[in-house]
């Protein structure tokens, strides 16, 4: 039995993982931005946003553990600790970090075997993607746009998933930075210079406008724009550092790369 009986989850991937482990009975409250599983939004009390939370709403569900994510939640986690609440703040920014988060969370709720099984399933997803991409002789350059105003390139695990799927992250040099501020692309001319073959938009919950992207000054010369390889992946599928980034985001990236290969061959 889990030592923790009332867990407050301040980010969606913790909720997704606990449900996947069969430990949803221990969840006392969730973030209002929770997307997976969909039934969690009906079954659990919403106690917070992501970067904005009121401590009294969290304390109202009487948690014996609060699970947070990233430096953006550091302040509320500090206040909870001062209030005497046990807090675990995850900060995974890589595929390995996602798998480690699952293992740690599984141990915290005494679901070791379920955690191992879930990790094995995710490893299998990664292996399938690697095997498929190994058959391709070229790696298209992919620009992943996480936000538009200002333009922001993809975070670490997204960059890794692009590589696993058979692509090359056009801004892999920025993906290593934890801070979103350090991944800002101040000048659209830099994207033009890097000439991505594929552009993927995922604007943190805001609707992606491919026509707006394609209409940016000078972007008509970018191969992705010129050849019609501009697409969206919903942020709920790729920007949450939990299982869905691998089960949902990775296959979608690879499908876009496969489409690029197909159309490139047809153009010959």
PDB file of C-alpha atoms in Angstrom:
ATOM      1  CA  UNK A   1       0.000   0.000   0.000  1.00  0.00           C
ATOM      2  CA  UNK A   2       1.153   3.511  -0.770  1.00  0.00           C
ATOM      3  CA  UNK A   3       2.444   5.550   2.148  1.00  0.00           C
ATOM      4  CA  UNK A   4       0.787   8.530   0.433  1.00  0.00           C
ATOM      5  CA  UNK A   5      -2.999   8.524   0.393  1.00  0.00           C
ATOM      6  CA  UNK A   6      -3.811  12.079  -0.734  1.00  0.00           C
ATOM      7  CA  UNK A   7      -1.582  13.337  -3.538  1.00  0.00           C
ATOM      8  CA  UNK A   8      -2.085  16.772  -5.075  1.00  0.00           C
ATOM      9  CA  UNK A   9      -0.769  16.918  -8.656  1.00  0.00           C
ATOM     10  CA  UNK A  10       0.152  20.361  -9.976  1.00  0.00           C
ATOM     11  CA  UNK A  11       0.936  19.202 -13.530  1.00  0.00           C
ATOM     12  CA  UNK A  12      -0.752  16.916 -16.017  1.00  0.00           C
ATOM     13  CA  UNK A  13       1.989  14.301 -16.497  1.00  0.00           C
ATOM     14  CA  UNK A  14       1.869  13.270 -12.833  1.00  0.00           C
ATOM     15  CA  UNK A  15      -1.877  12.647 -13.159  1.00  0.00           C
ATOM     16  CA  UNK A  16      -1.401  10.725 -16.410  1.00  0.00           C
ATOM     17  CA  UNK A  17       1.307   8.573 -14.846  1.00  0.00           C
ATOM     18  CA  UNK A  18      -0.589   7.782 -11.647  1.00  0.00           C
ATOM     19  CA  UNK A  19      -3.622   6.696 -13.663  1.00  0.00           C
ATOM     20  CA  UNK A  20      -1.401   4.568 -15.919  1.00  0.00           C
ATOM     21  CA  UNK A  21       0.052   2.911 -12.813  1.00  0.00           C
ATOM     22  CA  UNK A  22      -3.415   2.145 -11.442  1.00  0.00           C
ATOM     23  CA  UNK A  23      -2.854   4.551  -8.547  1.00  0.00           C
ATOM     24  CA  UNK A  24      -5.546   7.114  -9.323  1.00  0.00           C
ATOM     25  CA  UNK A  25      -7.274   6.432  -6.001  1.00  0.00           C
ATOM     26  CA  UNK A  26      -4.459   8.322  -4.290  1.00  0.00           C
ATOM     27  CA  UNK A  27      -5.030  11.545  -6.240  1.00  0.00           C
ATOM     28  CA  UNK A  28      -6.718  14.220  -4.104  1.00  0.00           C
ATOM     29  CA  UNK A  29      -6.538  17.091  -6.598  1.00  0.00           C
ATOM     30  CA  UNK A  30      -5.272  17.964 -10.067  1.00  0.00           C
ATOM     31  CA  UNK A  31      -4.159  20.888 -12.197  1.00  0.00           C
ATOM     32  CA  UNK A  32      -6.842  22.581 -14.255  1.00  0.00           C
ATOM     33  CA  UNK A  33      -4.575  21.971 -17.256  1.00  0.00           C
ATOM     34  CA  UNK A  34      -4.767  18.191 -16.877  1.00  0.00           C
ATOM     35  CA  UNK A  35      -5.548  16.530 -20.212  1.00  0.00           C
ATOM     36  CA  UNK A  36      -4.893  12.829 -19.609  1.00  0.00           C
ATOM     37  CA  UNK A  37      -6.772  10.742 -18.986  1.00  0.00           C
ATOM     38  CA  UNK A  38      -9.865  12.724 -19.932  1.00  0.00           C
ATOM     39  CA  UNK A  39     -11.893  11.113 -17.147  1.00  0.00           C
ATOM     40  CA  UNK A  40      -9.587  12.675 -14.562  1.00  0.00           C
ATOM     41  CA  UNK A  41     -11.194  16.042 -15.264  1.00  0.00           C
ATOM     42  CA  UNK A  42     -14.558  14.628 -14.187  1.00  0.00           C
ATOM     43  CA  UNK A  43     -13.300  12.492 -11.326  1.00  0.00           C
ATOM     44  CA  UNK A  44     -10.846  14.792  -9.565  1.00  0.00           C
ATOM     45  CA  UNK A  45     -11.009  18.239  -7.970  1.00  0.00           C
ATOM     46  CA  UNK A  46      -9.126  20.968  -9.832  1.00  0.00           C
ATOM     47  CA  UNK A  47      -6.882  22.783  -7.387  1.00  0.00           C
ATOM     48  CA  UNK A  48      -4.402  24.787  -9.450  1.00  0.00           C
ATOM     49  CA  UNK A  49      -3.273  26.233 -12.749  1.00  0.00           C
ATOM     50  CA  UNK A  50       0.252  25.461 -13.914  1.00  0.00           C
ATOM     51  CA  UNK A  51       2.349  28.518 -13.145  1.00  0.00           C
ATOM     52  CA  UNK A  52      -0.294  30.157 -10.945  1.00  0.00           C
ATOM     53  CA  UNK A  53      -1.721  28.490  -7.852  1.00  0.00           C
ATOM     54  CA  UNK A  54      -3.401  29.575  -4.635  1.00  0.00           C
ATOM     55  CA  UNK A  55      -2.020  27.688  -1.683  1.00  0.00           C
ATOM     56  CA  UNK A  56      -5.357  27.619   0.147  1.00  0.00           C
ATOM     57  CA  UNK A  57      -6.991  25.654  -2.698  1.00  0.00           C
ATOM     58  CA  UNK A  58      -4.233  23.062  -2.530  1.00  0.00           C
ATOM     59  CA  UNK A  59      -4.334  22.832   1.265  1.00  0.00           C
ATOM     60  CA  UNK A  60      -8.129  22.443   1.136  1.00  0.00           C
ATOM     61  CA  UNK A  61      -7.801  18.878  -0.222  1.00  0.00           C
ATOM     62  CA  UNK A  62      -5.543  17.994   2.746  1.00  0.00           C
ATOM     63  CA  UNK A  63      -2.659  16.519   0.734  1.00  0.00           C
ATOM     64  CA  UNK A  64       0.014  14.362   2.335  1.00  0.00           C
ATOM     65  CA  UNK A  65       2.153  14.860  -0.785  1.00  0.00           C
ATOM     66  CA  UNK A  66       2.251  17.488  -3.521  1.00  0.00           C
ATOM     67  CA  UNK A  67       3.814  16.646  -6.894  1.00  0.00           C
ATOM     68  CA  UNK A  68       5.093  19.602  -8.915  1.00  0.00           C
ATOM     69  CA  UNK A  69       7.129  20.159 -12.054  1.00  0.00           C
ATOM     70  CA  UNK A  70       9.835  22.631 -13.057  1.00  0.00           C
ATOM     71  CA  UNK A  71      11.209  25.895 -11.743  1.00  0.00           C
ATOM     72  CA  UNK A  72       7.940  27.586 -12.734  1.00  0.00           C
ATOM     73  CA  UNK A  73       6.321  25.920  -9.712  1.00  0.00           C
ATOM     74  CA  UNK A  74       9.228  26.513  -7.349  1.00  0.00           C
ATOM     75  CA  UNK A  75       7.533  29.393  -5.531  1.00  0.00           C
ATOM     76  CA  UNK A  76       4.287  27.577  -4.730  1.00  0.00           C
ATOM     77  CA  UNK A  77       6.275  24.493  -3.713  1.00  0.00           C
ATOM     78  CA  UNK A  78       8.371  26.634  -1.358  1.00  0.00           C
ATOM     79  CA  UNK A  79       5.197  28.020   0.228  1.00  0.00           C
ATOM     80  CA  UNK A  80       3.774  24.512   0.634  1.00  0.00           C
ATOM     81  CA  UNK A  81       6.950  23.340   2.356  1.00  0.00           C
ATOM     82  CA  UNK A  82       6.691  26.320   4.720  1.00  0.00           C
ATOM     83  CA  UNK A  83       3.118  25.215   5.431  1.00  0.00           C
ATOM     84  CA  UNK A  84       4.417  21.801   6.486  1.00  0.00           C
ATOM     85  CA  UNK A  85       3.475  19.855   3.350  1.00  0.00           C
ATOM     86  CA  UNK A  86       5.756  17.243   1.822  1.00  0.00           C
ATOM     87  CA  UNK A  87       6.610  18.192  -1.761  1.00  0.00           C
ATOM     88  CA  UNK A  88       8.370  16.423  -4.618  1.00  0.00           C
ATOM     89  CA  UNK A  89       9.322  18.689  -7.504  1.00  0.00           C
ATOM     90  CA  UNK A  90      10.229  16.858 -10.706  1.00  0.00           C
ATOM     91  CA  UNK A  91      12.314  18.634 -13.342  1.00  0.00           C
ATOM     92  CA  UNK A  92      12.682  16.148 -16.209  1.00  0.00           C
ATOM     93  CA  UNK A  93      13.761  17.669 -19.537  1.00  0.00           C
ATOM     94  CA  UNK A  94      14.779  14.547 -21.479  1.00  0.00           C
ATOM     95  CA  UNK A  95      13.353  11.202 -22.575  1.00  0.00           C
ATOM     96  CA  UNK A  96      15.481   9.459 -19.946  1.00  0.00           C
ATOM     97  CA  UNK A  97      14.163  11.962 -17.417  1.00  0.00           C
ATOM     98  CA  UNK A  98      10.571  11.072 -18.318  1.00  0.00           C
ATOM     99  CA  UNK A  99      11.266   7.371 -17.748  1.00  0.00           C
ATOM    100  CA  UNK A 100      13.042   8.143 -14.468  1.00  0.00           C
ATOM    101  CA  UNK A 101      10.072  10.248 -13.311  1.00  0.00           C
ATOM    102  CA  UNK A 102       7.790   7.257 -13.917  1.00  0.00           C
ATOM    103  CA  UNK A 103      10.076   4.944 -11.931  1.00  0.00           C
ATOM    104  CA  UNK A 104      10.276   7.375  -9.004  1.00  0.00           C
ATOM    105  CA  UNK A 105       6.532   8.026  -8.953  1.00  0.00           C
ATOM    106  CA  UNK A 106       5.842   4.270  -9.128  1.00  0.00           C
ATOM    107  CA  UNK A 107       8.086   3.715  -6.109  1.00  0.00           C
ATOM    108  CA  UNK A 108       6.368   6.504  -4.184  1.00  0.00           C
ATOM    109  CA  UNK A 109       2.973   4.799  -4.513  1.00  0.00           C
ATOM    110  CA  UNK A 110       4.284   1.219  -4.167  1.00  0.00           C
ATOM    111  CA  UNK A 111       3.575   0.327  -7.808  1.00  0.00           C
ATOM    112  CA  UNK A 112       7.048  -0.944  -8.696  1.00  0.00           C
ATOM    113  CA  UNK A 113       5.972  -3.687 -11.110  1.00  0.00           C
ATOM    114  CA  UNK A 114       3.420  -1.471 -12.843  1.00  0.00           C
ATOM    115  CA  UNK A 115       6.135   1.152 -13.227  1.00  0.00           C
ATOM    116  CA  UNK A 116       8.525  -1.357 -14.789  1.00  0.00           C
ATOM    117  CA  UNK A 117       5.817  -2.511 -17.197  1.00  0.00           C
ATOM    118  CA  UNK A 118       4.941   1.045 -18.240  1.00  0.00           C
ATOM    119  CA  UNK A 119       8.608   1.873 -18.832  1.00  0.00           C
ATOM    120  CA  UNK A 120       9.018  -1.305 -20.902  1.00  0.00           C
ATOM    121  CA  UNK A 121       6.026  -0.320 -23.038  1.00  0.00           C
ATOM    122  CA  UNK A 122       7.475   3.149 -23.620  1.00  0.00           C
ATOM    123  CA  UNK A 123      10.900   1.681 -24.419  1.00  0.00           C
ATOM    124  CA  UNK A 124       9.167  -0.539 -26.990  1.00  0.00           C
ATOM    125  CA  UNK A 125       7.559   2.544 -28.595  1.00  0.00           C
ATOM    126  CA  UNK A 126      10.970   4.166 -28.854  1.00  0.00           C
ATOM    127  CA  UNK A 127      12.551   1.014 -30.309  1.00  0.00           C
ATOM    128  CA  UNK A 128       9.839   0.726 -32.975  1.00  0.00           C
ATOM    129  CA  UNK A 129      10.409   4.334 -33.995  1.00  0.00           C
ATOM    130  CA  UNK A 130      14.189   3.838 -34.150  1.00  0.00           C
ATOM    131  CA  UNK A 131      13.817   0.733 -36.318  1.00  0.00           C
ATOM    132  CA  UNK A 132      11.559   2.547 -38.750  1.00  0.00           C
ATOM    133  CA  UNK A 133      13.800   5.589 -39.020  1.00  0.00           C
ATOM    134  CA  UNK A 134      16.867   3.378 -39.564  1.00  0.00           C
ATOM    135  CA  UNK A 135      15.503   2.473 -43.005  1.00  0.00           C
ATOM    136  CA  UNK A 136      15.638   6.099 -44.189  1.00  0.00           C
ATOM    137  CA  UNK A 137      18.811   7.384 -45.808  1.00  0.00           C
ATOM    138  CA  UNK A 138      18.165  11.080 -45.116  1.00  0.00           C
ATOM    139  CA  UNK A 139      17.300  13.044 -42.011  1.00  0.00           C
ATOM    140  CA  UNK A 140      15.060  16.037 -42.711  1.00  0.00           C
ATOM    141  CA  UNK A 141      15.792  19.147 -40.703  1.00  0.00           C
ATOM    142  CA  UNK A 142      12.884  19.912 -38.360  1.00  0.00           C
ATOM    143  CA  UNK A 143      12.034  23.262 -36.787  1.00  0.00           C
ATOM    144  CA  UNK A 144       9.749  22.780 -33.793  1.00  0.00           C
ATOM    145  CA  UNK A 145       8.063  26.012 -32.678  1.00  0.00           C
ATOM    146  CA  UNK A 146       6.859  25.915 -29.084  1.00  0.00           C
ATOM    147  CA  UNK A 147       5.567  29.501 -29.083  1.00  0.00           C
ATOM    148  CA  UNK A 148       5.122  32.231 -31.670  1.00  0.00           C
ATOM    149  CA  UNK A 149       5.386  35.594 -29.866  1.00  0.00           C
ATOM    150  CA  UNK A 150       8.299  35.467 -29.343  1.00  0.00           C
ATOM    151  CA  UNK A 151       9.336  32.503 -31.441  1.00  0.00           C
ATOM    152  CA  UNK A 152      10.637  29.704 -29.265  1.00  0.00           C
ATOM    153  CA  UNK A 153      12.251  26.431 -30.281  1.00  0.00           C
ATOM    154  CA  UNK A 154      11.558  22.999 -28.788  1.00  0.00           C
ATOM    155  CA  UNK A 155      12.520  21.786 -25.330  1.00  0.00           C
ATOM    156  CA  UNK A 156      14.967  18.933 -24.687  1.00  0.00           C
ATOM    157  CA  UNK A 157      12.695  15.901 -24.877  1.00  0.00           C
ATOM    158  CA  UNK A 158      11.084  17.209 -28.075  1.00  0.00           C
ATOM    159  CA  UNK A 159      14.504  17.569 -29.676  1.00  0.00           C
ATOM    160  CA  UNK A 160      15.339  13.988 -28.677  1.00  0.00           C
ATOM    161  CA  UNK A 161      12.047  12.655 -30.032  1.00  0.00           C
ATOM    162  CA  UNK A 162      12.721  14.373 -33.364  1.00  0.00           C
ATOM    163  CA  UNK A 163      16.012  12.470 -33.535  1.00  0.00           C
ATOM    164  CA  UNK A 164      14.410   9.161 -32.551  1.00  0.00           C
ATOM    165  CA  UNK A 165      11.735   9.696 -35.216  1.00  0.00           C
ATOM    166  CA  UNK A 166      14.385  10.100 -37.908  1.00  0.00           C
ATOM    167  CA  UNK A 167      14.795  13.856 -38.114  1.00  0.00           C
ATOM    168  CA  UNK A 168      17.372  16.457 -37.168  1.00  0.00           C
ATOM    169  CA  UNK A 169      16.360  19.258 -34.822  1.00  0.00           C
ATOM    170  CA  UNK A 170      17.182  22.541 -36.567  1.00  0.00           C
ATOM    171  CA  UNK A 171      17.772  24.143 -33.156  1.00  0.00           C
ATOM    172  CA  UNK A 172      19.344  21.282 -31.221  1.00  0.00           C
ATOM    173  CA  UNK A 173      21.842  23.796 -29.849  1.00  0.00           C
ATOM    174  CA  UNK A 174      19.037  25.610 -28.005  1.00  0.00           C
ATOM    175  CA  UNK A 175      17.217  22.482 -26.801  1.00  0.00           C
ATOM    176  CA  UNK A 176      19.776  21.906 -24.057  1.00  0.00           C
ATOM    177  CA  UNK A 177      18.591  25.037 -22.228  1.00  0.00           C
ATOM    178  CA  UNK A 178      16.076  24.446 -19.434  1.00  0.00           C
ATOM    179  CA  UNK A 179      14.760  27.990 -19.469  1.00  0.00           C
ATOM    180  CA  UNK A 180      12.235  28.865 -22.174  1.00  0.00           C
ATOM    181  CA  UNK A 181      13.791  32.327 -22.284  1.00  0.00           C
ATOM    182  CA  UNK A 182      17.032  30.796 -23.537  1.00  0.00           C
ATOM    183  CA  UNK A 183      15.220  29.119 -26.428  1.00  0.00           C
ATOM    184  CA  UNK A 184      13.814  32.351 -27.848  1.00  0.00           C
ATOM    185  CA  UNK A 185      14.618  33.006 -31.514  1.00  0.00           C
ATOM    186  CA  UNK A 186      14.737  36.784 -31.719  1.00  0.00           C
ATOM    187  CA  UNK A 187      15.130  37.007 -35.494  1.00  0.00           C
ATOM    188  CA  UNK A 188      13.097  34.976 -37.986  1.00  0.00           C
ATOM    189  CA  UNK A 189      16.012  35.263 -40.397  1.00  0.00           C
ATOM    190  CA  UNK A 190      17.813  32.645 -38.301  1.00  0.00           C
ATOM    191  CA  UNK A 191      15.104  30.108 -39.142  1.00  0.00           C
ATOM    192  CA  UNK A 192      15.423  31.022 -42.827  1.00  0.00           C
ATOM    193  CA  UNK A 193      19.177  30.429 -42.624  1.00  0.00           C
ATOM    194  CA  UNK A 194      18.745  27.007 -41.039  1.00  0.00           C
ATOM    195  CA  UNK A 195      16.329  26.030 -43.841  1.00  0.00           C
ATOM    196  CA  UNK A 196      14.172  23.405 -42.126  1.00  0.00           C
ATOM    197  CA  UNK A 197      12.495  20.776 -44.299  1.00  0.00           C
ATOM    198  CA  UNK A 198       9.618  20.409 -41.831  1.00  0.00           C
ATOM    199  CA  UNK A 199       8.046  22.935 -39.469  1.00  0.00           C
ATOM    200  CA  UNK A 200       6.015  21.648 -36.525  1.00  0.00           C
ATOM    201  CA  UNK A 201       3.996  24.093 -34.451  1.00  0.00           C
ATOM    202  CA  UNK A 202       2.813  23.393 -30.911  1.00  0.00           C
ATOM    203  CA  UNK A 203       1.915  26.662 -29.250  1.00  0.00           C
ATOM    204  CA  UNK A 204       1.417  25.611 -25.612  1.00  0.00           C
ATOM    205  CA  UNK A 205      -2.345  25.232 -25.897  1.00  0.00           C
ATOM    206  CA  UNK A 206      -2.907  28.124 -28.321  1.00  0.00           C
ATOM    207  CA  UNK A 207      -4.253  27.250 -31.768  1.00  0.00           C
ATOM    208  CA  UNK A 208      -1.450  26.900 -34.292  1.00  0.00           C
ATOM    209  CA  UNK A 209      -1.867  29.060 -37.400  1.00  0.00           C
ATOM    210  CA  UNK A 210       0.134  27.581 -40.255  1.00  0.00           C
ATOM    211  CA  UNK A 211      -0.956  30.386 -42.588  1.00  0.00           C
ATOM    212  CA  UNK A 212       0.522  32.948 -40.191  1.00  0.00           C
ATOM    213  CA  UNK A 213       3.802  31.064 -40.056  1.00  0.00           C
ATOM    214  CA  UNK A 214       3.995  30.734 -43.839  1.00  0.00           C
ATOM    215  CA  UNK A 215       3.293  34.464 -44.278  1.00  0.00           C
ATOM    216  CA  UNK A 216       6.270  35.591 -42.176  1.00  0.00           C
ATOM    217  CA  UNK A 217       8.655  37.841 -44.074  1.00  0.00           C
ATOM    218  CA  UNK A 218      11.035  35.816 -46.200  1.00  0.00           C
ATOM    219  CA  UNK A 219       9.776  32.454 -45.006  1.00  0.00           C
ATOM    220  CA  UNK A 220       8.499  31.510 -48.452  1.00  0.00           C
ATOM    221  CA  UNK A 221      12.080  30.496 -49.235  1.00  0.00           C
ATOM    222  CA  UNK A 222      12.192  27.949 -46.394  1.00  0.00           C
ATOM    223  CA  UNK A 223      11.913  24.403 -47.853  1.00  0.00           C
ATOM    224  CA  UNK A 224       9.193  23.422 -45.343  1.00  0.00           C
ATOM    225  CA  UNK A 225       7.012  26.354 -46.409  1.00  0.00           C
ATOM    226  CA  UNK A 226       7.804  26.040 -50.104  1.00  0.00           C
ATOM    227  CA  UNK A 227       6.955  22.322 -50.168  1.00  0.00           C
ATOM    228  CA  UNK A 228       3.963  22.334 -47.829  1.00  0.00           C
ATOM    229  CA  UNK A 229       5.486  20.611 -44.807  1.00  0.00           C
ATOM    230  CA  UNK A 230       4.094  22.836 -42.048  1.00  0.00           C
ATOM    231  CA  UNK A 231       1.933  21.043 -39.492  1.00  0.00           C
ATOM    232  CA  UNK A 232       0.692  21.095 -35.910  1.00  0.00           C
ATOM    233  CA  UNK A 233       1.069  18.631 -33.083  1.00  0.00           C
ATOM    234  CA  UNK A 234      -1.236  19.447 -30.182  1.00  0.00           C
ATOM    235  CA  UNK A 235       0.725  20.592 -27.163  1.00  0.00           C
ATOM    236  CA  UNK A 236      -1.141  18.105 -24.954  1.00  0.00           C
ATOM    237  CA  UNK A 237       0.439  15.324 -27.029  1.00  0.00           C
ATOM    238  CA  UNK A 238       4.048  16.499 -27.009  1.00  0.00           C
ATOM    239  CA  UNK A 239       4.770  19.241 -24.460  1.00  0.00           C
ATOM    240  CA  UNK A 240       3.801  17.274 -21.360  1.00  0.00           C
ATOM    241  CA  UNK A 241       6.915  15.396 -20.117  1.00  0.00           C
ATOM    242  CA  UNK A 242       5.085  12.169 -19.387  1.00  0.00           C
ATOM    243  CA  UNK A 243       4.106   8.959 -21.202  1.00  0.00           C
ATOM    244  CA  UNK A 244       2.031  10.727 -23.885  1.00  0.00           C
ATOM    245  CA  UNK A 245       5.077  12.509 -25.320  1.00  0.00           C
ATOM    246  CA  UNK A 246       6.312   9.046 -26.307  1.00  0.00           C
ATOM    247  CA  UNK A 247       3.015   7.283 -27.075  1.00  0.00           C
ATOM    248  CA  UNK A 248       1.336  10.198 -28.870  1.00  0.00           C
ATOM    249  CA  UNK A 249       3.937  12.822 -29.764  1.00  0.00           C
ATOM    250  CA  UNK A 250       6.653  10.537 -31.137  1.00  0.00           C
ATOM    251  CA  UNK A 251       4.390   8.708 -33.649  1.00  0.00           C
ATOM    252  CA  UNK A 252       3.032  12.037 -34.900  1.00  0.00           C
ATOM    253  CA  UNK A 253       6.523  13.427 -35.462  1.00  0.00           C
ATOM    254  CA  UNK A 254       7.486  10.254 -37.309  1.00  0.00           C
ATOM    255  CA  UNK A 255       4.338  10.370 -39.447  1.00  0.00           C
ATOM    256  CA  UNK A 256       5.281  13.882 -40.588  1.00  0.00           C
ATOM    257  CA  UNK A 257       8.805  12.721 -41.402  1.00  0.00           C
ATOM    258  CA  UNK A 258       7.455   9.703 -43.300  1.00  0.00           C
ATOM    259  CA  UNK A 259       5.200  12.018 -45.300  1.00  0.00           C
ATOM    260  CA  UNK A 260       8.201  14.203 -46.111  1.00  0.00           C
ATOM    261  CA  UNK A 261      10.114  11.165 -47.397  1.00  0.00           C
ATOM    262  CA  UNK A 262       7.159  10.050 -49.517  1.00  0.00           C
ATOM    263  CA  UNK A 263       6.605  13.452 -51.103  1.00  0.00           C
ATOM    264  CA  UNK A 264      10.322  14.019 -51.618  1.00  0.00           C
ATOM    265  CA  UNK A 265      10.525  10.751 -53.549  1.00  0.00           C
ATOM    266  CA  UNK A 266       7.497  11.707 -55.633  1.00  0.00           C
ATOM    267  CA  UNK A 267       9.139  15.006 -56.576  1.00  0.00           C
ATOM    268  CA  UNK A 268      12.173  13.282 -58.079  1.00  0.00           C
TER     269      UNK A 268
END
